[in-house]
mmCIF file of C-alpha atoms in Angstrom:
data_model
loop_
_atom_site.group_PDB
_atom_site.id
_atom_site.type_symbol
_atom_site.label_atom_id
_atom_site.label_comp_id
_atom_site.label_asym_id
_atom_site.label_seq_id
_atom_site.Cartn_x
_atom_site.Cartn_y
_atom_site.Cartn_z
ATOM 1 C CA MET A 1 0.000 0.000 0.000
ATOM 2 C CA ASN A 2 1.627 3.222 -1.162
ATOM 3 C CA ALA A 3 0.525 6.286 0.766
ATOM 4 C CA SER A 4 1.061 9.959 1.388
ATOM 5 C CA GLY A 5 -0.849 12.442 3.499
ATOM 6 C CA LEU A 6 -0.994 9.981 6.380
ATOM 7 C CA ASN A 7 -3.112 10.697 9.442
ATOM 8 C CA VAL A 8 -1.265 9.366 12.474
ATOM 9 C CA GLY A 9 -2.342 8.724 16.052
ATOM 10 C CA VAL A 10 0.163 8.538 18.916
ATOM 11 C CA VAL A 11 -1.379 6.864 21.957
ATOM 12 C CA GLY A 12 0.689 7.874 24.958
ATOM 13 C CA GLY A 13 2.082 11.163 23.722
ATOM 14 C CA THR A 14 3.412 12.504 27.032
ATOM 15 C CA GLY A 15 6.486 10.310 27.555
ATOM 16 C CA TYR A 16 9.936 10.367 26.009
ATOM 17 C CA SER A 17 9.140 7.899 23.209
ATOM 18 C CA GLY A 18 5.846 9.601 22.364
ATOM 19 C CA GLY A 19 7.492 13.012 22.282
ATOM 20 C CA GLU A 20 10.345 11.750 20.111
ATOM 21 C CA LEU A 21 7.874 10.127 17.751
ATOM 22 C CA CYS A 22 6.029 13.429 17.351
ATOM 23 C CA ARG A 23 9.320 15.271 16.785
ATOM 24 C CA LEU A 24 10.265 12.940 13.947
ATOM 25 C CA LEU A 25 6.766 12.778 12.448
ATOM 26 C CA LEU A 26 6.605 16.583 12.260
ATOM 27 C CA ALA A 27 9.445 16.462 9.718
ATOM 28 C CA HIS A 28 8.062 13.497 7.758
ATOM 29 C CA PRO A 29 6.952 14.576 4.261
ATOM 30 C CA ALA A 30 4.265 11.876 3.983
ATOM 31 C CA VAL A 31 2.547 12.712 7.281
ATOM 32 C CA ASP A 32 -0.361 15.123 7.101
ATOM 33 C CA LYS A 33 -1.831 15.028 10.610
ATOM 34 C CA ILE A 34 -0.525 13.970 14.041
ATOM 35 C CA LEU A 35 -2.880 13.324 16.955
ATOM 36 C CA PRO A 36 -1.032 12.597 20.220
ATOM 37 C CA THR A 37 -3.063 11.524 23.240
ATOM 38 C CA SER A 38 -2.909 12.451 26.903
ATOM 39 C CA ARG A 39 -5.171 12.091 29.922
ATOM 40 C CA GLY A 40 -3.611 15.081 31.659
ATOM 41 C CA ASP A 41 -4.308 18.802 31.530
ATOM 42 C CA GLN A 42 -0.872 20.032 30.453
ATOM 43 C CA PRO A 43 -0.689 21.363 26.859
ATOM 44 C CA PHE A 44 1.482 19.475 24.375
ATOM 45 C CA GLU A 45 4.090 22.211 23.952
ATOM 46 C CA ARG A 46 4.516 22.614 27.698
ATOM 47 C CA ASN A 47 4.982 18.869 28.040
ATOM 48 C CA HIS A 48 7.525 18.789 25.165
ATOM 49 C CA ARG A 49 9.223 22.174 25.286
ATOM 50 C CA ASN A 50 11.686 21.213 22.539
ATOM 51 C CA LEU A 51 8.652 21.293 20.214
ATOM 52 C CA LEU A 52 7.528 24.804 21.195
ATOM 53 C CA GLY A 53 5.673 26.344 18.261
ATOM 54 C CA CYS A 54 4.912 23.033 16.534
ATOM 55 C CA GLY A 55 1.154 23.512 16.885
ATOM 56 C CA LEU A 56 0.326 19.992 18.062
ATOM 57 C CA GLU A 57 -2.421 19.550 20.632
ATOM 58 C CA PHE A 58 -3.288 16.581 22.797
ATOM 59 C CA VAL A 59 -6.539 14.708 22.381
ATOM 60 C CA THR A 60 -7.856 12.115 24.802
ATOM 61 C CA PRO A 61 -7.629 8.403 23.923
ATOM 62 C CA GLU A 62 -11.427 8.407 23.643
ATOM 63 C CA GLN A 63 -11.359 11.296 21.160
ATOM 64 C CA LEU A 64 -8.766 9.461 19.063
ATOM 65 C CA LEU A 65 -10.951 6.355 18.958
ATOM 66 C CA ALA A 66 -13.941 8.473 17.968
ATOM 67 C CA ASP A 67 -11.949 9.654 14.916
ATOM 68 C CA VAL A 68 -10.705 6.155 14.063
ATOM 69 C CA GLY A 69 -12.204 6.319 10.570
ATOM 70 C CA ASP A 70 -9.856 9.168 9.648
ATOM 71 C CA LEU A 71 -6.666 7.409 10.783
ATOM 72 C CA ASP A 72 -4.164 5.439 8.712
ATOM 73 C CA VAL A 73 -1.795 4.262 11.424
ATOM 74 C CA VAL A 74 -1.593 4.417 15.213
ATOM 75 C CA PHE A 75 1.526 4.151 17.356
ATOM 76 C CA PHE A 76 1.217 2.939 20.937
ATOM 77 C CA CYS A 77 3.791 4.457 23.313
ATOM 78 C CA THR A 78 2.059 3.130 26.401
ATOM 79 C CA PRO A 79 3.331 1.087 29.352
ATOM 80 C CA THR A 80 3.392 -2.644 28.769
ATOM 81 C CA GLY A 81 -0.055 -4.095 29.457
ATOM 82 C CA GLU A 82 -2.159 -1.259 28.032
ATOM 83 C CA ALA A 83 -2.041 -1.613 24.242
ATOM 84 C CA MET A 84 -3.356 -5.178 24.184
ATOM 85 C CA SER A 85 -6.723 -4.055 25.567
ATOM 86 C CA VAL A 86 -7.497 -1.572 22.778
ATOM 87 C CA VAL A 87 -5.418 -2.447 19.689
ATOM 88 C CA GLU A 88 -8.143 -4.594 18.134
ATOM 89 C CA ARG A 89 -10.578 -1.682 18.036
ATOM 90 C CA TYR A 90 -8.204 0.111 15.656
ATOM 91 C CA LEU A 91 -7.469 -3.007 13.598
ATOM 92 C CA ASP A 92 -11.195 -3.632 13.123
ATOM 93 C CA HIS A 93 -11.468 -0.231 11.409
ATOM 94 C CA GLY A 94 -8.588 -0.944 9.024
ATOM 95 C CA VAL A 95 -6.060 1.152 10.945
ATOM 96 C CA ARG A 96 -2.553 -0.283 11.019
ATOM 97 C CA VAL A 97 -0.893 -0.430 14.418
ATOM 98 C CA ILE A 98 2.724 -0.185 15.565
ATOM 99 C CA ASP A 99 3.134 -0.991 19.250
ATOM 100 C CA LEU A 100 6.263 0.304 20.998
ATOM 101 C CA SER A 101 5.443 -1.574 24.201
ATOM 102 C CA ALA A 102 6.184 -5.259 24.791
ATOM 103 C CA ASP A 103 2.574 -6.419 24.431
ATOM 104 C CA PHE A 104 2.999 -8.173 21.073
ATOM 105 C CA ARG A 105 6.687 -9.085 20.994
ATOM 106 C CA PHE A 106 6.185 -12.731 21.947
ATOM 107 C CA GLY A 107 4.345 -15.360 19.976
ATOM 108 C CA ASP A 108 2.676 -16.999 22.965
ATOM 109 C CA PRO A 109 1.030 -15.722 26.158
ATOM 110 C CA ASP A 110 3.071 -17.949 28.486
ATOM 111 C CA THR A 111 6.368 -16.346 27.471
ATOM 112 C CA TYR A 112 4.785 -12.909 27.783
ATOM 113 C CA ARG A 113 3.509 -13.749 31.269
ATOM 114 C CA ALA A 114 6.914 -15.077 32.361
ATOM 115 C CA ALA A 115 8.708 -11.953 31.116
ATOM 116 C CA HIS A 116 6.249 -9.295 32.269
ATOM 117 C CA GLY A 117 4.071 -10.865 34.956
ATOM 118 C CA LEU A 118 0.834 -10.102 33.109
ATOM 119 C CA GLU A 119 -1.940 -12.154 31.570
ATOM 120 C CA HIS A 120 -2.347 -11.333 27.900
ATOM 121 C CA THR A 121 -5.866 -10.150 27.074
ATOM 122 C CA ALA A 122 -5.541 -10.515 23.272
ATOM 123 C CA PRO A 123 -3.608 -13.776 22.815
ATOM 124 C CA HIS A 124 -5.253 -14.400 19.431
ATOM 125 C CA LEU A 125 -3.290 -11.432 18.039
ATOM 126 C CA LEU A 126 0.123 -12.683 19.170
ATOM 127 C CA THR A 127 0.617 -14.982 16.194
ATOM 128 C CA GLU A 128 -0.492 -12.257 13.772
ATOM 129 C CA ALA A 129 1.813 -9.558 15.134
ATOM 130 C CA VAL A 130 5.040 -9.132 13.162
ATOM 131 C CA TYR A 131 8.267 -8.416 15.020
ATOM 132 C CA GLY A 132 9.502 -5.144 13.613
ATOM 133 C CA ILE A 133 13.205 -5.129 12.848
ATOM 134 C CA SER A 134 12.891 -3.985 9.238
ATOM 135 C CA GLU A 135 16.481 -4.925 8.414
ATOM 136 C CA LEU A 136 15.767 -8.583 9.225
ATOM 137 C CA ASN A 137 12.012 -8.918 8.657
ATOM 138 C CA ARG A 138 11.194 -6.440 5.914
ATOM 139 C CA GLU A 139 8.761 -8.454 3.799
ATOM 140 C CA ARG A 140 6.586 -9.489 6.730
ATOM 141 C CA VAL A 141 6.574 -5.921 8.098
ATOM 142 C CA ARG A 142 5.438 -4.632 4.708
ATOM 143 C CA SER A 143 2.227 -6.652 4.749
ATOM 144 C CA ALA A 144 1.510 -6.475 8.491
ATOM 145 C CA ARG A 145 -1.548 -4.986 10.164
ATOM 146 C CA LEU A 146 0.112 -5.116 13.590
ATOM 147 C CA VAL A 147 3.830 -4.596 14.193
ATOM 148 C CA ALA A 148 5.568 -5.158 17.515
ATOM 149 C CA ASN A 149 8.412 -2.679 17.758
ATOM 150 C CA PRO A 150 11.505 -4.198 19.413
ATOM 151 C CA GLY A 151 12.902 -3.250 22.796
ATOM 152 C CA CYS A 152 15.774 -0.745 22.722
ATOM 153 C CA TYR A 153 18.368 -3.158 24.104
ATOM 154 C CA VAL A 154 17.107 -5.908 21.835
ATOM 155 C CA ILE A 155 17.227 -4.126 18.479
ATOM 156 C CA THR A 156 20.732 -2.876 19.278
ATOM 157 C CA ALA A 157 22.012 -6.280 20.382
ATOM 158 C CA VAL A 158 20.301 -8.194 17.569
ATOM 159 C CA LEU A 159 21.712 -5.962 14.839
ATOM 160 C CA GLY A 160 25.113 -6.361 16.475
ATOM 161 C CA LEU A 161 25.014 -10.120 16.949
ATOM 162 C CA ALA A 162 22.936 -11.502 14.059
ATOM 163 C CA PRO A 163 25.701 -11.774 11.418
ATOM 164 C CA LEU A 164 28.115 -13.501 13.791
ATOM 165 C CA LEU A 165 25.622 -15.881 15.384
ATOM 166 C CA THR A 166 24.300 -17.034 11.998
ATOM 167 C CA SER A 167 27.763 -17.408 10.426
ATOM 168 C CA GLY A 168 28.474 -20.929 11.676
ATOM 169 C CA MET A 169 31.593 -19.690 13.486
ATOM 170 C CA ALA A 170 30.104 -18.940 16.915
ATOM 171 C CA SER A 171 29.873 -21.447 19.740
ATOM 172 C CA LEU A 172 26.229 -21.304 20.822
ATOM 173 C CA ASP A 173 26.225 -23.893 23.602
ATOM 174 C CA ALA A 174 27.400 -21.567 26.382
ATOM 175 C CA PRO A 175 25.461 -18.473 27.531
ATOM 176 C CA LEU A 176 25.964 -15.314 25.469
ATOM 177 C CA HIS A 177 27.322 -12.551 27.685
ATOM 178 C CA VAL A 178 25.898 -9.160 26.788
ATOM 179 C CA SER A 179 26.553 -5.979 28.766
ATOM 180 C CA ALA A 180 24.400 -2.960 28.004
ATOM 181 C CA ILE A 181 24.251 0.634 29.237
ATOM 182 C CA ASN A 182 21.197 2.796 28.615
ATOM 183 C CA GLY A 183 20.699 6.537 28.953
ATOM 184 C CA THR A 184 18.521 7.799 31.780
ATOM 185 C CA THR A 185 15.617 8.383 29.383
ATOM 186 C CA GLY A 186 15.409 4.592 29.335
ATOM 187 C CA ALA A 187 14.145 4.799 32.923
ATOM 188 C CA SER A 188 10.978 6.537 31.608
ATOM 189 C CA SER A 189 9.748 10.068 32.304
ATOM 190 C CA THR A 190 8.278 9.059 35.670
ATOM 191 C CA PRO A 191 10.402 10.802 38.355
ATOM 192 C CA LYS A 192 12.791 8.466 40.178
ATOM 193 C CA ARG A 193 15.253 9.691 42.802
ATOM 194 C CA ASP A 194 18.161 7.477 41.774
ATOM 195 C CA VAL A 195 18.159 8.701 38.162
ATOM 196 C CA MET A 196 17.994 12.382 39.108
ATOM 197 C CA HIS A 197 21.081 14.325 38.026
ATOM 198 C CA PRO A 198 22.705 14.612 41.501
ATOM 199 C CA HIS A 199 22.584 10.837 41.912
ATOM 200 C CA VAL A 200 23.408 9.557 38.433
ATOM 201 C CA PHE A 201 26.059 12.122 37.448
ATOM 202 C CA GLY A 202 29.483 10.503 37.419
ATOM 203 C CA SER A 203 27.979 7.116 38.208
ATOM 204 C CA ILE A 204 26.679 3.878 36.730
ATOM 205 C CA LEU A 205 23.383 2.447 38.008
ATOM 206 C CA PRO A 206 23.093 -1.331 37.518
ATOM 207 C CA TYR A 207 19.568 -2.692 37.619
ATOM 208 C CA ASN A 208 17.588 -5.903 37.093
ATOM 209 C CA MET A 209 20.682 -8.051 37.501
ATOM 210 C CA GLU A 210 18.401 -10.900 38.544
ATOM 211 C CA GLY A 211 17.168 -10.973 34.947
ATOM 212 C CA HIS A 212 16.170 -8.121 32.666
ATOM 213 C CA ARG A 213 12.811 -8.382 30.868
ATOM 214 C CA HIS A 214 14.567 -7.914 27.512
ATOM 215 C CA ALA A 215 16.615 -11.107 27.982
ATOM 216 C CA PRO A 216 13.720 -13.449 27.053
ATOM 217 C CA GLU A 217 12.947 -11.217 24.063
ATOM 218 C CA LEU A 218 16.586 -11.359 22.992
ATOM 219 C CA GLU A 219 16.648 -15.140 23.409
ATOM 220 C CA ASP A 220 13.434 -15.413 21.397
ATOM 221 C CA VAL A 221 14.656 -13.317 18.456
ATOM 222 C CA LEU A 222 18.207 -14.686 18.316
ATOM 223 C CA GLY A 223 16.892 -18.211 18.816
ATOM 224 C CA ALA A 224 14.642 -17.826 15.777
ATOM 225 C CA LEU A 225 17.541 -16.510 13.688
ATOM 226 C CA THR A 226 19.908 -19.317 14.684
ATOM 227 C CA GLU A 227 17.244 -22.026 15.006
ATOM 228 C CA ARG A 228 18.750 -22.829 18.381
ATOM 229 C CA ARG A 229 17.658 -22.510 21.986
ATOM 230 C CA LEU A 230 19.958 -19.813 23.369
ATOM 231 C CA THR A 231 20.725 -18.476 26.826
ATOM 232 C CA VAL A 232 21.505 -14.762 27.034
ATOM 233 C CA ASP A 233 23.169 -13.318 30.134
ATOM 234 C CA LEU A 234 22.059 -9.692 29.800
ATOM 235 C CA ASN A 235 23.598 -7.240 32.272
ATOM 236 C CA THR A 236 22.067 -3.763 32.242
ATOM 237 C CA ALA A 237 22.803 -0.353 33.746
ATOM 238 C CA HIS A 238 21.976 3.318 33.307
ATOM 239 C CA GLY A 239 24.844 5.675 32.505
ATOM 240 C CA ASP A 240 25.152 9.367 33.268
ATOM 241 C CA PHE A 241 23.918 10.439 29.836
ATOM 242 C CA ALA A 242 20.367 11.149 28.738
ATOM 243 C CA ARG A 243 20.046 9.108 25.575
ATOM 244 C CA GLY A 244 21.872 6.234 23.964
ATOM 245 C CA ILE A 245 22.411 2.479 24.133
ATOM 246 C CA TYR A 246 25.841 0.884 24.398
ATOM 247 C CA VAL A 247 25.979 -2.894 23.925
ATOM 248 C CA GLN A 248 29.140 -4.955 24.261
ATOM 249 C CA ALA A 249 29.150 -8.722 23.728
ATOM 250 C CA SER A 250 31.779 -11.453 23.879
ATOM 251 C CA VAL A 251 31.139 -14.480 21.690
ATOM 252 C CA PRO A 252 33.426 -17.547 21.846
ATOM 253 C CA LEU A 253 34.144 -19.103 18.464
ATOM 254 C CA LEU A 254 34.163 -22.783 17.600
ATOM 255 C CA SER A 255 37.626 -24.330 17.809
ATOM 256 C CA SER A 256 37.371 -25.202 14.111
ATOM 257 C CA ALA A 257 36.917 -21.513 13.235
ATOM 258 C CA ARG A 258 39.399 -19.831 15.552
ATOM 259 C CA HIS A 259 42.499 -20.186 13.395
ATOM 260 C CA LYS A 260 40.645 -18.793 10.355
ATOM 261 C CA VAL A 261 39.512 -15.550 11.984
ATOM 262 C CA ASP A 262 40.947 -12.107 12.583
ATOM 263 C CA GLN A 263 39.385 -8.660 12.741
ATOM 264 C CA SER A 264 39.345 -8.268 8.961
ATOM 265 C CA VAL A 265 37.431 -11.544 8.545
ATOM 266 C CA LEU A 266 34.805 -10.326 11.018
ATOM 267 C CA SER A 267 34.594 -6.952 9.272
ATOM 268 C CA ASP A 268 34.040 -8.704 5.934
ATOM 269 C CA LEU A 269 31.307 -10.826 7.523
ATOM 270 C CA TYR A 270 29.446 -7.731 8.710
ATOM 271 C CA GLU A 271 29.860 -5.912 5.404
ATOM 272 C CA GLN A 272 28.397 -8.924 3.617
ATOM 273 C CA ALA A 273 25.425 -8.815 5.983
ATOM 274 C CA TYR A 274 24.737 -5.074 5.975
ATOM 275 C CA GLY A 275 26.696 -3.656 3.051
ATOM 276 C CA ALA A 276 29.441 -1.046 3.020
ATOM 277 C CA GLY A 277 28.371 2.468 3.936
ATOM 278 C CA HIS A 278 24.853 3.119 2.648
ATOM 279 C CA ASP A 279 25.087 0.532 -0.151
ATOM 280 C CA GLY A 280 23.151 -2.041 1.859
ATOM 281 C CA GLU A 281 21.213 -1.434 5.051
ATOM 282 C CA HIS A 282 21.151 2.341 5.244
ATOM 283 C CA PHE A 283 20.890 2.591 9.019
ATOM 284 C CA VAL A 284 23.454 -0.056 10.013
ATOM 285 C CA LEU A 285 27.036 1.124 9.632
ATOM 286 C CA LEU A 286 30.306 -0.599 10.491
ATOM 287 C CA ASN A 287 32.869 1.527 12.340
ATOM 288 C CA ASP A 288 35.892 0.047 10.552
ATOM 289 C CA PHE A 289 38.736 2.521 10.960
ATOM 290 C CA PRO A 290 42.253 1.003 10.971
ATOM 291 C CA LYS A 291 44.196 0.648 14.204
ATOM 292 C CA SER A 292 47.563 2.265 14.759
ATOM 293 C CA GLY A 293 49.223 -1.149 14.973
ATOM 294 C CA LYS A 294 51.082 -0.304 18.176
ATOM 295 C CA LEU A 295 50.978 -2.813 21.023
ATOM 296 C CA ASN A 296 48.478 -1.805 23.734
ATOM 297 C CA ALA A 297 47.596 1.430 21.921
ATOM 298 C CA LYS A 298 44.314 2.927 23.118
ATOM 299 C CA ASP A 299 42.755 3.526 19.718
ATOM 300 C CA TYR A 300 39.404 4.750 21.001
ATOM 301 C CA ASP A 301 38.082 5.949 17.662
ATOM 302 C CA VAL A 302 38.166 2.501 16.049
ATOM 303 C CA TYR A 303 35.086 1.524 18.077
ATOM 304 C CA PRO A 304 31.574 3.023 17.952
ATOM 305 C CA SER A 305 30.596 5.960 20.143
ATOM 306 C CA VAL A 306 27.171 6.559 21.686
ATOM 307 C CA ALA A 307 27.608 10.288 21.057
ATOM 308 C CA ALA A 308 27.983 9.688 17.308
ATOM 309 C CA VAL A 309 24.440 8.318 16.900
ATOM 310 C CA ARG A 310 22.610 10.707 19.223
ATOM 311 C CA GLY A 311 19.378 11.941 17.639
ATOM 312 C CA SER A 312 19.677 9.599 14.642
ATOM 313 C CA ASN A 313 18.200 6.286 13.498
ATOM 314 C CA PHE A 314 21.621 4.761 12.925
ATOM 315 C CA CYS A 315 23.150 1.720 14.564
ATOM 316 C CA HIS A 316 26.954 1.832 14.547
ATOM 317 C CA LEU A 317 28.771 -1.474 14.901
ATOM 318 C CA GLY A 318 32.332 -2.434 15.757
ATOM 319 C CA VAL A 319 33.953 -5.873 15.769
ATOM 320 C CA ASP A 320 37.267 -7.187 17.036
ATOM 321 C CA TYR A 321 38.896 -10.503 17.852
ATOM 322 C CA ASP A 322 40.817 -11.701 20.893
ATOM 323 C CA GLU A 323 42.994 -14.258 19.128
ATOM 324 C CA SER A 324 44.614 -15.717 22.242
ATOM 325 C CA ARG A 325 41.215 -16.623 23.715
ATOM 326 C CA GLY A 326 39.215 -17.259 20.557
ATOM 327 C CA ILE A 327 36.579 -14.690 21.474
ATOM 328 C CA ALA A 328 34.909 -12.301 19.046
ATOM 329 C CA LYS A 329 33.947 -8.899 20.451
ATOM 330 C CA VAL A 330 30.938 -6.974 19.195
ATOM 331 C CA ILE A 331 30.004 -3.395 20.053
ATOM 332 C CA ALA A 332 26.716 -1.825 18.962
ATOM 333 C CA VAL A 333 25.412 1.667 19.733
ATOM 334 C CA THR A 334 22.089 3.366 19.050
ATOM 335 C CA ASP A 335 19.997 6.238 20.341
ATOM 336 C CA ASN A 336 17.486 4.516 22.626
ATOM 337 C CA LEU A 337 14.746 7.020 21.728
ATOM 338 C CA VAL A 338 15.278 6.862 17.959
ATOM 339 C CA LYS A 339 16.566 3.527 16.629
ATOM 340 C CA GLY A 340 15.581 2.020 19.978
ATOM 341 C CA ALA A 341 12.006 3.325 19.801
ATOM 342 C CA ALA A 342 10.501 6.119 17.661
ATOM 343 C CA GLY A 343 12.895 5.942 14.714
ATOM 344 C CA SER A 344 12.589 2.210 14.156
ATOM 345 C CA ALA A 345 8.809 2.580 14.529
ATOM 346 C CA ILE A 346 8.750 5.179 11.736
ATOM 347 C CA GLN A 347 11.050 2.959 9.670
ATOM 348 C CA ASN A 348 8.446 0.216 10.087
ATOM 349 C CA MET A 349 5.670 2.648 9.126
ATOM 350 C CA ASN A 350 7.577 3.558 5.970
ATOM 351 C CA THR A 351 7.961 -0.117 5.114
ATOM 352 C CA MET A 352 4.265 -0.828 5.759
ATOM 353 C CA PHE A 353 3.115 2.029 3.510
ATOM 354 C CA GLU A 354 5.732 1.394 0.794
ATOM 355 C CA LEU A 355 7.459 4.702 1.399
ATOM 356 C CA PRO A 356 11.237 5.102 1.136
ATOM 357 C CA GLU A 357 12.520 3.479 4.309
ATOM 358 C CA ILE A 358 14.702 6.462 5.185
ATOM 359 C CA GLU A 359 11.868 9.010 4.807
ATOM 360 C CA GLY A 360 11.767 11.330 7.797
ATOM 361 C CA LEU A 361 14.928 9.707 9.177
ATOM 362 C CA ARG A 362 17.649 11.082 6.936
ATOM 363 C CA HIS A 363 19.532 13.069 9.576
ATOM 364 C CA TYR A 364 22.855 11.957 11.033
ATOM 365 C CA GLY A 365 23.877 12.080 14.692
ATOM 366 C CA ALA A 366 23.754 15.430 16.438
#
C-alpha cells in the first residue's frame, strides 16, 4: 500500500518515546496530521518544550478512537499491558498499528507472562503480530496490520550479533554474555530519585541483575535466527547520559573456526550482511577505521561511540577478535529514543506504507 498524506495517532504522547515520535513525524513529508493523546491537563508544547511552536495539541484516547475512521496508522507508546486491551478496536477499522510496548513481541502468552508478569488479554493477536526489525524482517513488516516494535536493548544487540551468530563460526552452547548501558531516558519520564542528576552524574546504576525483561525477548529473536535454543546473560545499567544504548558482547568461536579468523574476517562478515556504507542497510554502519598497529595502543576511535548516533536512526557497529582466547567482540550503539524506539517505529511505518525506508529519518547524529 503506497501512501502519502498519512493521518497518524500517537497513543501515549506525554512520555519520552511519544514526544520523540512526534518530533520525527513533524518532519516526515508523507505525514499530514498527528494526533497525540494524553489524559492530563498540560498542553502538548509545555509537556515537550523542545517542540515549542509546533502547533500539536493533545486529544484524549477516547477522542482518538472516535476519529478512528480518519486514521491510517496508530503508534502505541504506552506502558506494557495497556495496548493489548485496545489495539483490536483500531485493527477492526482498518487502521494499522505499531506498538512500541512489549505487548505483542512474543508469539505466545506464556512467554509474555513469564517476562512481564501479566496475563495477555488478546492472545489471538500474538501470532499475527510481526516483530519489527525492518532490516531482518522487511517483507513481513510490509504486509503487516500489527507490528511489535523491538525493545531498545534488543534491536541494538540483535543488529550487532545476528551476522556472527548465523555465520556458523560462533559457539552457541554456552550463555551469550551481553553488557548494556542505557541513557537515563530509558528509565521513563516518571520521576525516580536514583536517576535524578545529583545521583546519576558521574555514576553507573546497575539494575535488574536478577534478569532483565529484555533477555527473554533477545533469546526469542536470536533463537529464531539461529534455530537454536539460546541463553543470554544480559547485564544492564543506566549511565550518566540522557540518551543512547551501548551494547558490548563477547562471543566464543568454535575451535574449528578460531584459526581462520581475525578482525578483517569479522569486518568482511558484517559488510556482507549489511553492506558497506549506505550501499546495503542504510541505518546499520560498520565503524571500521584502521588501528595504529602499536601494542596496547588505546585507539578509542576505532570503536563506535554513543555520542555519534545521538538523535539519529543509525546503529553503529564495531567488531574485534581476541585471538589468544578465541573470542569475538561486538560493540553496537544506538539512540534509545530513535533507533531504539521512535525511529525504528517510523522505519516500520515507511515499510508498511511502501514509502522510502529512510523518509523522515535522513539526519545523522547530532
